[in-house]
Coordinates of C-alpha atoms in Angstrom, one line a residue:
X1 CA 144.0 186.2 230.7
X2 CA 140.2 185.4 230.6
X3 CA 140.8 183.0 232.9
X4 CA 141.9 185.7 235.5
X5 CA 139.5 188.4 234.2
X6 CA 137.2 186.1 235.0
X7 CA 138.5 185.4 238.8
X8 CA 138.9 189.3 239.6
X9 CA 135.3 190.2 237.6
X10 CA 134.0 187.3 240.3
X11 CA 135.6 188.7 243.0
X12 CA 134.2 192.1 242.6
X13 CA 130.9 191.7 241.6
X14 CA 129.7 188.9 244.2
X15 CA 129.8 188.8 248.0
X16 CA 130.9 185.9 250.1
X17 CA 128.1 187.0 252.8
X18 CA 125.9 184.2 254.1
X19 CA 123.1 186.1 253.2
X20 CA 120.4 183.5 255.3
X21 CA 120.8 181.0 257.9
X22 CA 117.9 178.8 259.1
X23 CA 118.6 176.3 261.8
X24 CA 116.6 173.5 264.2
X25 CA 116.5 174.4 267.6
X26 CA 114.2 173.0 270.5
X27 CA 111.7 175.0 271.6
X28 CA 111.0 176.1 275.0
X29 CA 108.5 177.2 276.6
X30 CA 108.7 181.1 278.4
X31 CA 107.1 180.9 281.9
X32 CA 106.1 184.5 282.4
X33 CA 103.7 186.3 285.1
X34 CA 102.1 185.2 288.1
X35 CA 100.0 182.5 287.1
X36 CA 102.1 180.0 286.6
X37 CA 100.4 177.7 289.9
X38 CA 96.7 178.0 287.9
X39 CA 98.5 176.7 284.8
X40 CA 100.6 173.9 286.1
X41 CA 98.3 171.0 285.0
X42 CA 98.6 172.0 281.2
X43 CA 101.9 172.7 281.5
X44 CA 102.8 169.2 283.5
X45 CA 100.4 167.4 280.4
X46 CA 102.8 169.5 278.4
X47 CA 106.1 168.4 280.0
X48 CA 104.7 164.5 279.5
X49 CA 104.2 164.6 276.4
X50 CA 107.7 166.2 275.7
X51 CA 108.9 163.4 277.4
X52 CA 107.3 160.5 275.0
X53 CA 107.5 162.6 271.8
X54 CA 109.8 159.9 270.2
X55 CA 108.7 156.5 271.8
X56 CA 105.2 157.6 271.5
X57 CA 104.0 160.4 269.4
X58 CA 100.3 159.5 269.4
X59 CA 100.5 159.6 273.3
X60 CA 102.3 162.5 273.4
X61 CA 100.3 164.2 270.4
X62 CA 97.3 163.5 273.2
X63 CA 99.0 165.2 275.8
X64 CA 99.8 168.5 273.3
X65 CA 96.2 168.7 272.5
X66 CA 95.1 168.7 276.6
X67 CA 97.6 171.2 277.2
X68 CA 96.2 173.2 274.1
X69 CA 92.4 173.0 275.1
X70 CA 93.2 173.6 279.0
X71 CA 95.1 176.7 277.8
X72 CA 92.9 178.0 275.6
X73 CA 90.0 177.5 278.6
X74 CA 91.7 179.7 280.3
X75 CA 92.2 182.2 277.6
X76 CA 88.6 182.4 276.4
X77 CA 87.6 183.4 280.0
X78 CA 90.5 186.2 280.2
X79 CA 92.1 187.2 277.2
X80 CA 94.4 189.0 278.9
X81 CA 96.4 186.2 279.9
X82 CA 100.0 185.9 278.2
X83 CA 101.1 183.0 279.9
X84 CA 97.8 181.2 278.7
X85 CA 98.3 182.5 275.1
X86 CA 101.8 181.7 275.4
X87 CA 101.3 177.8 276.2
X88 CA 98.6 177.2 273.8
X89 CA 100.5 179.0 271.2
X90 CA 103.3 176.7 271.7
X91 CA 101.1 173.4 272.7
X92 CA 99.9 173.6 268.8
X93 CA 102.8 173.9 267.5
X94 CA 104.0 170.9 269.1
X95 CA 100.6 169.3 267.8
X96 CA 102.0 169.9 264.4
X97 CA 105.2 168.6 265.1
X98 CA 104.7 165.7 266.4
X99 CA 102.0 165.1 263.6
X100 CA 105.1 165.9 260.8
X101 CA 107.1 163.9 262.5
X102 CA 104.8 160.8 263.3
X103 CA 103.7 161.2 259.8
X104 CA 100.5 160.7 261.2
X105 CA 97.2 162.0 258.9
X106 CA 94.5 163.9 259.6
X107 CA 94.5 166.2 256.8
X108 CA 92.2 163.4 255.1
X109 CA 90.3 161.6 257.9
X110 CA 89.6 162.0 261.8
X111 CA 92.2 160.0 264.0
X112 CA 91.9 158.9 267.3
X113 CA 94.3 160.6 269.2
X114 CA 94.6 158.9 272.8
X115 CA 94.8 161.2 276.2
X116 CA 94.9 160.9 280.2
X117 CA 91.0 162.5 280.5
X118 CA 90.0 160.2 277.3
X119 CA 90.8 160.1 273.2
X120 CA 89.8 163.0 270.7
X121 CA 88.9 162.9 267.6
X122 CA 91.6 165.0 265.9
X123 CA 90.5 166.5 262.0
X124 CA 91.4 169.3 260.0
X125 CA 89.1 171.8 258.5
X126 CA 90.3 171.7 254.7
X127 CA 90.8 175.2 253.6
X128 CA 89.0 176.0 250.1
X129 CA 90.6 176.4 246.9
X130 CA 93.6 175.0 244.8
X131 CA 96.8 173.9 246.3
X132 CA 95.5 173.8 249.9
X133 CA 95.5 170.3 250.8
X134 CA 97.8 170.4 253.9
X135 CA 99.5 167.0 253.4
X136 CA 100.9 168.2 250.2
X137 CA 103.3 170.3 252.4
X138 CA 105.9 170.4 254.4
X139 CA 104.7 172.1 257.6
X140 CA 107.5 173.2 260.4
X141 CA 106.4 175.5 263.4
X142 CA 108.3 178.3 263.4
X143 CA 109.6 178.8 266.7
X144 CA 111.9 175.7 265.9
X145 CA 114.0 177.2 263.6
X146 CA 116.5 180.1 264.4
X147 CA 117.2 182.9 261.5
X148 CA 120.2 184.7 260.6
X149 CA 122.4 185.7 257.9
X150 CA 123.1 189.8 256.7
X151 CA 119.7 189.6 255.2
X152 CA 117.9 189.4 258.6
X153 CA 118.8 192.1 260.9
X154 CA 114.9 191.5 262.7
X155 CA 112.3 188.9 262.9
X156 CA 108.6 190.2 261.6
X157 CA 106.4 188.6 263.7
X158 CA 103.0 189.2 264.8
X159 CA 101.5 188.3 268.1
X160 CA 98.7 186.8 268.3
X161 CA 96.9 183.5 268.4
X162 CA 98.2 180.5 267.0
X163 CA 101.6 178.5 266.2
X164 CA 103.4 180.3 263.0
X165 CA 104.9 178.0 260.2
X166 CA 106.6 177.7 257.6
X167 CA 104.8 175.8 254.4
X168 CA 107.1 174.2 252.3
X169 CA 105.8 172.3 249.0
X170 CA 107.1 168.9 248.7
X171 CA 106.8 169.1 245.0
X172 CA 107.3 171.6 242.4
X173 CA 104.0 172.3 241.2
X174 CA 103.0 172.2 237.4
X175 CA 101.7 175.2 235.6
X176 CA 103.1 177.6 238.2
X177 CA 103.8 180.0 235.3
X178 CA 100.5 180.7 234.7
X179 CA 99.6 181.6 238.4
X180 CA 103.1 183.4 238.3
X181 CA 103.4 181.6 241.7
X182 CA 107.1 180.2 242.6
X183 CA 108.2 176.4 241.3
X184 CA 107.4 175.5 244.8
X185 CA 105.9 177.3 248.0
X186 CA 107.2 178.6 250.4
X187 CA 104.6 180.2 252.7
X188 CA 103.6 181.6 255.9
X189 CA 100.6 180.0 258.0
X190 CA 99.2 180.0 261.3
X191 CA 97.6 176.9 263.2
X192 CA 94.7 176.8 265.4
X193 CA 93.0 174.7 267.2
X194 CA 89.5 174.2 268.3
X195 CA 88.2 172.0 270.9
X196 CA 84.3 170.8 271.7
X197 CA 84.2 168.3 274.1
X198 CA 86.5 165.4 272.8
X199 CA 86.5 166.6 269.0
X200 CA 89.7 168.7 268.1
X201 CA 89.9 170.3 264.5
X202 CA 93.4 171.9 263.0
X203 CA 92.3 174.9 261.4
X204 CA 95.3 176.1 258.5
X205 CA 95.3 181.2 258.3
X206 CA 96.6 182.3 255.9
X207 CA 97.7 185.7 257.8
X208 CA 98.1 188.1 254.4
X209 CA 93.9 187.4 254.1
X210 CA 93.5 187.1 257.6
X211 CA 94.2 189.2 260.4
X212 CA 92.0 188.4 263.2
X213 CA 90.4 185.0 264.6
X214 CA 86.9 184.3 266.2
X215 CA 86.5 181.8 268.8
X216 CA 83.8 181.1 271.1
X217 CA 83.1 184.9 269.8
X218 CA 86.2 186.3 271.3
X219 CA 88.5 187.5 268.7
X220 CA 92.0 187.1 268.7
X221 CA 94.7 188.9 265.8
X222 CA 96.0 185.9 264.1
X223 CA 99.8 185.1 265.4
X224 CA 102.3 184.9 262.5
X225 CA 106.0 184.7 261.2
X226 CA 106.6 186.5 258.0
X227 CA 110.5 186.2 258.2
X228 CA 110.8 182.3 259.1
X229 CA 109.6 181.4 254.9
X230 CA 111.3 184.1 253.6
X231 CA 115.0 182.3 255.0
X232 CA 113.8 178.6 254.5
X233 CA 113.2 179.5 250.6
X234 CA 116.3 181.5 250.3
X235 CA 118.4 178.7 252.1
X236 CA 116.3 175.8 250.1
X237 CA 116.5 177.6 246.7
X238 CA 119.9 179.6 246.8
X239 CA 118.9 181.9 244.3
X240 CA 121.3 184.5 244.7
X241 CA 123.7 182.3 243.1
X242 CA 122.0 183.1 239.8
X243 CA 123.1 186.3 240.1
X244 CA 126.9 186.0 238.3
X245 CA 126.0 182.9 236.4
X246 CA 122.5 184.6 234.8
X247 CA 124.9 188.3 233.8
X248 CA 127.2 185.8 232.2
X249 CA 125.3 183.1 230.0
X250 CA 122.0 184.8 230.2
X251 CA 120.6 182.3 227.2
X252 CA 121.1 179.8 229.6
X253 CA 118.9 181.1 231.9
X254 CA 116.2 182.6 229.7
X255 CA 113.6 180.6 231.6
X256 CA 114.1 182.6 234.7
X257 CA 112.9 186.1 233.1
X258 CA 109.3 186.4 235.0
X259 CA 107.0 188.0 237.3
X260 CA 106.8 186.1 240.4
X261 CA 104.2 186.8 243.1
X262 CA 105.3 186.3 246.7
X263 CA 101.9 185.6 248.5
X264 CA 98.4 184.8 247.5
X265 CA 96.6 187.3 244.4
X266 CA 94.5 189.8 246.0
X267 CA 92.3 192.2 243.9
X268 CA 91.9 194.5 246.9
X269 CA 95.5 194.9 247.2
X270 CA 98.0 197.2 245.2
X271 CA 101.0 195.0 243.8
X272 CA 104.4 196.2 243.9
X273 CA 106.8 194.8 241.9
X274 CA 110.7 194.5 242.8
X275 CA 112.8 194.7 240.0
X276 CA 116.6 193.8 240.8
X277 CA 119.4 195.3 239.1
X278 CA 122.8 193.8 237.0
X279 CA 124.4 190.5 238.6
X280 CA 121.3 190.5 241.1
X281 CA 118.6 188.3 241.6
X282 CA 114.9 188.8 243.5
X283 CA 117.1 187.6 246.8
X284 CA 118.3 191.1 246.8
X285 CA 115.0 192.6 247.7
X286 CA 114.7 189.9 250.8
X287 CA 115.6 192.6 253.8
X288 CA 113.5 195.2 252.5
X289 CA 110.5 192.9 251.9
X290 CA 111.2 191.5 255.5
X291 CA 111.2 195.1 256.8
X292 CA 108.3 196.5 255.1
X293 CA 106.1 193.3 256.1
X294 CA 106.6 194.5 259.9
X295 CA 104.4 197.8 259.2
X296 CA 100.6 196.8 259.1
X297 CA 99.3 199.0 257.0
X298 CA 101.6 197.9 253.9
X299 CA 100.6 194.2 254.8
X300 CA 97.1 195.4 254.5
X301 CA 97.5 197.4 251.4
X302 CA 100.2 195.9 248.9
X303 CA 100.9 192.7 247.6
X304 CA 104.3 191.7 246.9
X305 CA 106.0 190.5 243.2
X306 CA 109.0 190.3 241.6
X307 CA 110.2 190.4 238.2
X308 CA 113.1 188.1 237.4
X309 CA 115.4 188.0 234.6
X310 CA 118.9 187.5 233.5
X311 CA 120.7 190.3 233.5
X312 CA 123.4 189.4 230.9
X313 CA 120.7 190.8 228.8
X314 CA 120.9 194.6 227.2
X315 CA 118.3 196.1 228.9
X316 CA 116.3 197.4 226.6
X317 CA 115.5 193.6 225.6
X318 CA 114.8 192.7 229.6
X319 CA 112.2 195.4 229.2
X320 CA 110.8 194.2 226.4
X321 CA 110.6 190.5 228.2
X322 CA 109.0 192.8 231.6
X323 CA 106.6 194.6 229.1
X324 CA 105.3 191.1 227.8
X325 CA 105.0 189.5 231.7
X326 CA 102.8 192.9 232.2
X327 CA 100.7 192.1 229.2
X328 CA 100.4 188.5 230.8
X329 CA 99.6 189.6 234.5
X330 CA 97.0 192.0 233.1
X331 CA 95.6 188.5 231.2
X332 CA 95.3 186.9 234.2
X333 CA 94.1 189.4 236.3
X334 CA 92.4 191.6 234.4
X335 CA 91.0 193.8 237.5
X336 CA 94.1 194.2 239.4
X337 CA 95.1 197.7 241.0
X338 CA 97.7 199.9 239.1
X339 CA 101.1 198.6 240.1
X340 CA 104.4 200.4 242.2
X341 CA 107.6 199.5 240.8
X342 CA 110.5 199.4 243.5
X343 CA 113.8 199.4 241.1
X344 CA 117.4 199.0 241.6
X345 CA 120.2 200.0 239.8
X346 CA 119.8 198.4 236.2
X347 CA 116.4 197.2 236.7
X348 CA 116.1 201.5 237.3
X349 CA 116.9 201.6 234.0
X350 CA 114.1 198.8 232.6
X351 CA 111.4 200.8 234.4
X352 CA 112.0 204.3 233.3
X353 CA 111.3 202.6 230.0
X354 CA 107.9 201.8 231.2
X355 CA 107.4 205.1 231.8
X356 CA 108.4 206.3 228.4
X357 CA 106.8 207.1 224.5
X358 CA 110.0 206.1 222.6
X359 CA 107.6 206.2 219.4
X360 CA 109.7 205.1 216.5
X361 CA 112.7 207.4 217.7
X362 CA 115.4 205.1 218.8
X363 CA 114.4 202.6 215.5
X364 CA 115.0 205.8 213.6
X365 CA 118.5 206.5 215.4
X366 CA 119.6 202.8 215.4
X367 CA 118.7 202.4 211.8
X368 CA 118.2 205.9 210.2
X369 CA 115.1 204.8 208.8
X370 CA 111.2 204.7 209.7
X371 CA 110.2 200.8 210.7
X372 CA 108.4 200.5 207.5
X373 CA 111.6 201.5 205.3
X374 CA 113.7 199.1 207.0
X375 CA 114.7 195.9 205.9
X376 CA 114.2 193.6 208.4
X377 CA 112.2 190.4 208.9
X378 CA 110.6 187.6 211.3
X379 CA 112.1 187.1 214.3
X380 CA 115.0 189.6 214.1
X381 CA 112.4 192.3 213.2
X382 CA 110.0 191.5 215.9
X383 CA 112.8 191.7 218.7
X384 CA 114.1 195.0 217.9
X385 CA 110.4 196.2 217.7
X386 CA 109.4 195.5 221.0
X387 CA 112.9 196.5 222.4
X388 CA 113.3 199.8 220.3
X389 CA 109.9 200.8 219.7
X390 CA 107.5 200.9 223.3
X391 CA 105.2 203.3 225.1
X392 CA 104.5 203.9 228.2
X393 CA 102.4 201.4 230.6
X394 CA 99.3 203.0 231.5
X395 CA 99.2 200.0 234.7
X396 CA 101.7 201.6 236.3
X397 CA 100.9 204.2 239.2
X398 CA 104.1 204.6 240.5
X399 CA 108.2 204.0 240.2
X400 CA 110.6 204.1 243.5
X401 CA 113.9 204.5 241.7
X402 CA 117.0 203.3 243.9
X403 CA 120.5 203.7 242.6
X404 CA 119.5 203.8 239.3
X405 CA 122.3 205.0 236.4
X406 CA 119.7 207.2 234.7
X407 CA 122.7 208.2 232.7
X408 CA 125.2 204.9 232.9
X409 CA 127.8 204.6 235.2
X410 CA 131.8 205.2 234.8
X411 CA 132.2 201.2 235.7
X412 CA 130.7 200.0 232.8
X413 CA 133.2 201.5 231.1
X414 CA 136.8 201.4 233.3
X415 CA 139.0 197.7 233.3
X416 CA 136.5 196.2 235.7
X417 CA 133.4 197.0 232.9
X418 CA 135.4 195.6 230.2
X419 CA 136.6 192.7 231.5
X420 CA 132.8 191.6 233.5
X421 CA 131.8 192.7 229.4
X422 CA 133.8 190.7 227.8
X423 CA 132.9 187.6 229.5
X424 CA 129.1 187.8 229.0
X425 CA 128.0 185.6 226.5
X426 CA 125.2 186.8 223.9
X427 CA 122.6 184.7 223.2
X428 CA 122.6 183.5 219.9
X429 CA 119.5 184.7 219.1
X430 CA 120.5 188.0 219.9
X431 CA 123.8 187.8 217.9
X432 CA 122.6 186.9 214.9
X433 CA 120.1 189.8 215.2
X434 CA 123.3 191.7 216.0
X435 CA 124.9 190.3 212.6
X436 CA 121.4 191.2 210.6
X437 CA 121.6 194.8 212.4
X438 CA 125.2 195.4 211.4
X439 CA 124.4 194.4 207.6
X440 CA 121.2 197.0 207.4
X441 CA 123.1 200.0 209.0
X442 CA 126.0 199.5 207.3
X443 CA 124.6 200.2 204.2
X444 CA 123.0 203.7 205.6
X445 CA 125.7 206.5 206.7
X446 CA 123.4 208.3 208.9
X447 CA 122.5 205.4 211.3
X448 CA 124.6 204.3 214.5
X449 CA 127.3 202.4 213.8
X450 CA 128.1 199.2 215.6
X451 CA 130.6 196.7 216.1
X452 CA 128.7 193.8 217.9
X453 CA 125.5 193.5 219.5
X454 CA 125.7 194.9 223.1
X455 CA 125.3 193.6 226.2
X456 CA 123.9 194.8 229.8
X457 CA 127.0 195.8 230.7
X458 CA 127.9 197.9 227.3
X459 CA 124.3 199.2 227.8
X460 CA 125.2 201.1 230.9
X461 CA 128.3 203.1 229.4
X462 CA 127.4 206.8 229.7
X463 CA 128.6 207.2 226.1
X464 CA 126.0 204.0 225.1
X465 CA 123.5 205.7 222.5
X466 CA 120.4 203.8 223.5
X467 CA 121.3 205.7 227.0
X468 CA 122.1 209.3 225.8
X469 CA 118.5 208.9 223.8
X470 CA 116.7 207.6 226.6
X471 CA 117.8 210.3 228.6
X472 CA 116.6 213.0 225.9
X473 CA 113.2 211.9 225.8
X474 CA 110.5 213.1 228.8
X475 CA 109.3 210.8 231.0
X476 CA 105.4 210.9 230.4
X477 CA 103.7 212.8 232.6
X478 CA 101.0 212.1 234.8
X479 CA 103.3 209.1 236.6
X480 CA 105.0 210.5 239.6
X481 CA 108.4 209.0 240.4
X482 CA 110.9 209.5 243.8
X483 CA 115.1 208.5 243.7
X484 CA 116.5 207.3 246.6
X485 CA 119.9 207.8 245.8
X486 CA 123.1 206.7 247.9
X487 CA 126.4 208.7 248.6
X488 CA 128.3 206.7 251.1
X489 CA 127.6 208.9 254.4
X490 CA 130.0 211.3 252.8
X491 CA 127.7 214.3 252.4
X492 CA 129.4 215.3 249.7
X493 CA 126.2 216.1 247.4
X494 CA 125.5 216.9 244.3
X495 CA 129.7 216.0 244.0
X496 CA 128.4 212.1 245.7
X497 CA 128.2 208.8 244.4
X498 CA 127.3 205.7 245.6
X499 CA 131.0 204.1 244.9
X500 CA 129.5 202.7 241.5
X501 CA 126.7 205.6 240.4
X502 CA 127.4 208.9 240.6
X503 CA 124.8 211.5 241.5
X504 CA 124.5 213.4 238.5
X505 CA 123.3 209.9 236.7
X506 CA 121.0 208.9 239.6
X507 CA 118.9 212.6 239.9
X508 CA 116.1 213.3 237.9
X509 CA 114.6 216.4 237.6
X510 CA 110.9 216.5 238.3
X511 CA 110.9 213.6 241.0
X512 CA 108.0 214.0 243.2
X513 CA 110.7 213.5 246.0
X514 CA 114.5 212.5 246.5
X515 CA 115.9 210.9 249.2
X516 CA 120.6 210.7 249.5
X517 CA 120.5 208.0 252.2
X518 CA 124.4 207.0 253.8
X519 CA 124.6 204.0 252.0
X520 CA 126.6 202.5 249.1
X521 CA 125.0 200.9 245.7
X522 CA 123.1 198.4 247.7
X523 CA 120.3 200.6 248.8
X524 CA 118.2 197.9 249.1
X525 CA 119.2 196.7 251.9
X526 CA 120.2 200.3 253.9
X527 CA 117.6 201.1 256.7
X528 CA 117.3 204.5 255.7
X529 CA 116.4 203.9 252.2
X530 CA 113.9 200.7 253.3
X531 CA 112.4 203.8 255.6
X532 CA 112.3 205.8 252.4
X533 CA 110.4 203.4 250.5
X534 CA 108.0 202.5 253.2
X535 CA 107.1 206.4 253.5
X536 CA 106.2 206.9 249.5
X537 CA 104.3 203.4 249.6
X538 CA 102.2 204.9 252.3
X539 CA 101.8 208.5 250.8
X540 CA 100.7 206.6 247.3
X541 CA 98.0 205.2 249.4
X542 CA 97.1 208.9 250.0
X543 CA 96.8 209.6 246.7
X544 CA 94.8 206.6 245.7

């Protein structure tokens, strides 16, 4: 019977969507407008040195870099001209290419890079700071790959100058926890390069800092490619295939609970953090990152994170884990702006308890005693603390709630919830807290009763205490909050429901605004709702 529990809990609660695609493809070159006569020698240098790529990359790295400067030439005396900007767009990318490809190096040293009209001296101009020595990486232009999958229904790009990639770290990087970067980048860039006379030097944007480019004191907006990483990491790293195996044996996993930041730390910009919901992982968020990244003015404005964790976990304990990531973010970073959080579903749930003075209320309804008059000790007592006893984060400005279960939700209570319940696993540190629990409030007739220590799933039954007392207590004041709530196109509100939360869990009274978009519980990826959030990101700059 577990066995097919198991096989129907699967079924239900994951999707056999290819959620991203990447793919090689060769790149060609558009011929657009009527100058194609005045650019044929670049483009004929270009052609050649298509033609010897293989048997001959230096030669044929020569002939990209001709191409380039005879392009850009042009360019620099009218910037106007797309089919200029257009060929030595794609002339460095095929620089880079062929200098992946070739393995050739000169990230460290000049190389002499041969050519019809005589050799260049090809270098790079190291950018400054950790982690940025280019050979390190795994560079790719991205106009050679092609992007798909349900979680790309568009392509960000920007246009501009330079040759978009994708930078792809070739090892995982120690210490990444303390930067709260990924185990290994993944990374947008953009690739110039500038010519004077027979010297040529790669220059390595970084288009979140950069947004425009000088040369020869005409100023270009920086080209880039914001959806070509995002695919490449979710095809390299798979991590939506956490999502089951983390609500299941969560201990396993316990490593994964973090904040993650998703491009480089910026003081001057506001972070929002994504936090995903039961059976999910940060992959969840990728189409509505994608989407947002198209609009300037967020790009200019926000920073991107994500909190991670294992959702097997009762939430109160996940926001206890969130609370201490906080804590170490505001270590790190001491300066950084108040923070929006963008929740889903049971990570909803986690941030409402950021935004709540529990006091010593929920110890007192668990154990009906103060902390002090309770029996507990070490680690047992130190875990229900920080799950049961929490105030409110003053570093939060802001909280998007999307199809959260304010108030639990029916299917964490019908066949389905029982049978996805019984199957998680408690940690064993959390079960013999559970056992230590059970032995205190046992003794005391006023305080909750319990049969086991609960799990996520038991912590979203409407009839689960921690949720009824939640519910009871205000959220504190001064930190607006909007829903964007789901109820299947139907129109059938305040009756709706999103087919797994119903609207009378998802509403809050005293929501600065609220938002029933046509969509179903994944409202993360629904236009309308991604349009939703986009609009309260930019009225909180408003407010700032």
């Amino acid at each position: 019977m577990k066995r097919i529990g198991f096989i129907l809990a699967a079924t239900i609660l994951t999707s056999c969507s290819q959620i991203a695609t990447v793919k090689q493809t060769t790149p060609r070159l558009a011929v657009i407008g009527t100058k194609e006569r005045q650019l044929a020698p670049a483009e004929r240098q270009l052609s050649d040195a298509q033609e010897v790529q293989r048997s001959d990359p230096s030669r044929a790295l020569g002939g990209y870099l001709e191409s380039a400067e005879q392009a850009l030439d042009r360019l620099l005396r009218d910037p106007s001209d797309k089919q200029a900007l257009g060929l030595y767009n794609f002339s460095v990318a095929r620089s880079i290419q062929v200098i992946e490809s070739a393995q050739l190096n000169p990230w460290d040293r000049a190389i002499t890079v041969p050519s019809p009209k005589g050799s260049y001296s090809l270098t790079t101009l190291r950018p400054r700071g950790p982690d940025r020595d280019p050979g390190a990486y795994k560079i790719i232009p991205a106009d050679s790959l092609v992007v798909s999958g349900s979680y790309f229904g568009r392509r960000t790009t920007i246009d501009g100058l330079g040759a978009p990639l994708v930078v792809v770290g070739r090892e995982k990087k120690d210490g990444f926890r303390k930067v709260f970067a990924a185990p290994r980048l993944y990374a947008a860039a953009t690739a110039i390069i500038r010519f004077h006379k027979r010297r040529a030097q790669i220059e390595f944007i970084e288009p979140f800092e950069k947004e425009t480019v000088t040369v020869q004191r005409r100023v270009f907006p920086v080209a880039a490619d914001f959806t070509a990483p995002l695919a490449v990491a979710l095809v390299y790293e798979r991590p939506d295939k956490l999502g089951l195996i983390r609500l299941l044996r969560p201990e396993k996993y316990a490593d994964t609970a973090r904040l993650i930041r998703l491009q480089p730390y910026d003081p001057d910009r506001i972070p929002v953090i994504f936090v995903h919901g039961l059976q999910d992982t940060p992959a969840s968020w990728a189409p509505m990152i994608n989407d947002l990244r198209a609009d300037r003015e967020i790009r200019r404005d926000y920073q991107f994170w994500v909190y991670s964790y294992p959702s097997g976990y009762p939430y109160p304990y996940s926001a206890a884990l969130f609370r201490r990531e906080l804590d170490a973010l505001a270590q790190a970073y001491p300066k950084h702006k108040r923070i929006v959080l963008v929740a889903h579903s049971m990570g909803g749930m986690i941030s409402r308890l950021m935004l709540t003075d529990a006091d010593d209320s929920l110890w007192r309804l668990y154990f009906g005693k103060r902390p002090a008059d309770t029996a507990l000790h070490g680690e047992s007592r130190a875990v229900l603390k920080e799950s049961l006893i929490f105030h409110h984060r003053p570093d939060i400005a802001r909280v998007i709630f999307m199809s959260t279960p304010h108030r639990g939700a029916d299917l964490a209570t019908n066949w389905i919830g029982r049978i996805a319940s019984s199957l998680v696993r408690p940690p064993h540190l959390l079960a013999s807290i559970g056992s230590t629990v059970l032995a205190v409030v046992t003794v005391d007739t006023s305080a909750l009763q319990m049969k086991r220590m609960p799990n996520s799933i038991d912590t979203l039954a409407p009839n689960n205490r921690f949720v009824r007392a939640v519910d009871k207590i205000p959220i504190t004041s001064g930190i607006p909050y909007h829903s964007i709530i789901g109820d299947r196109g139907r129109g059938d509100t305040p009756n709706s429901s999103d087919g797994v939360v119903a609207y009378w869990s998802s509403h809050l009274d005293g929501a600065v605004s609220e938002e029933v978009v046509p969509c179903n519980h994944s409202s993360p990826k629904n236009p309308a709702a991604i349009a939703e959030v986009d609009r309260i990101l930019k009225f909180n700059l408003r407010q700032e």
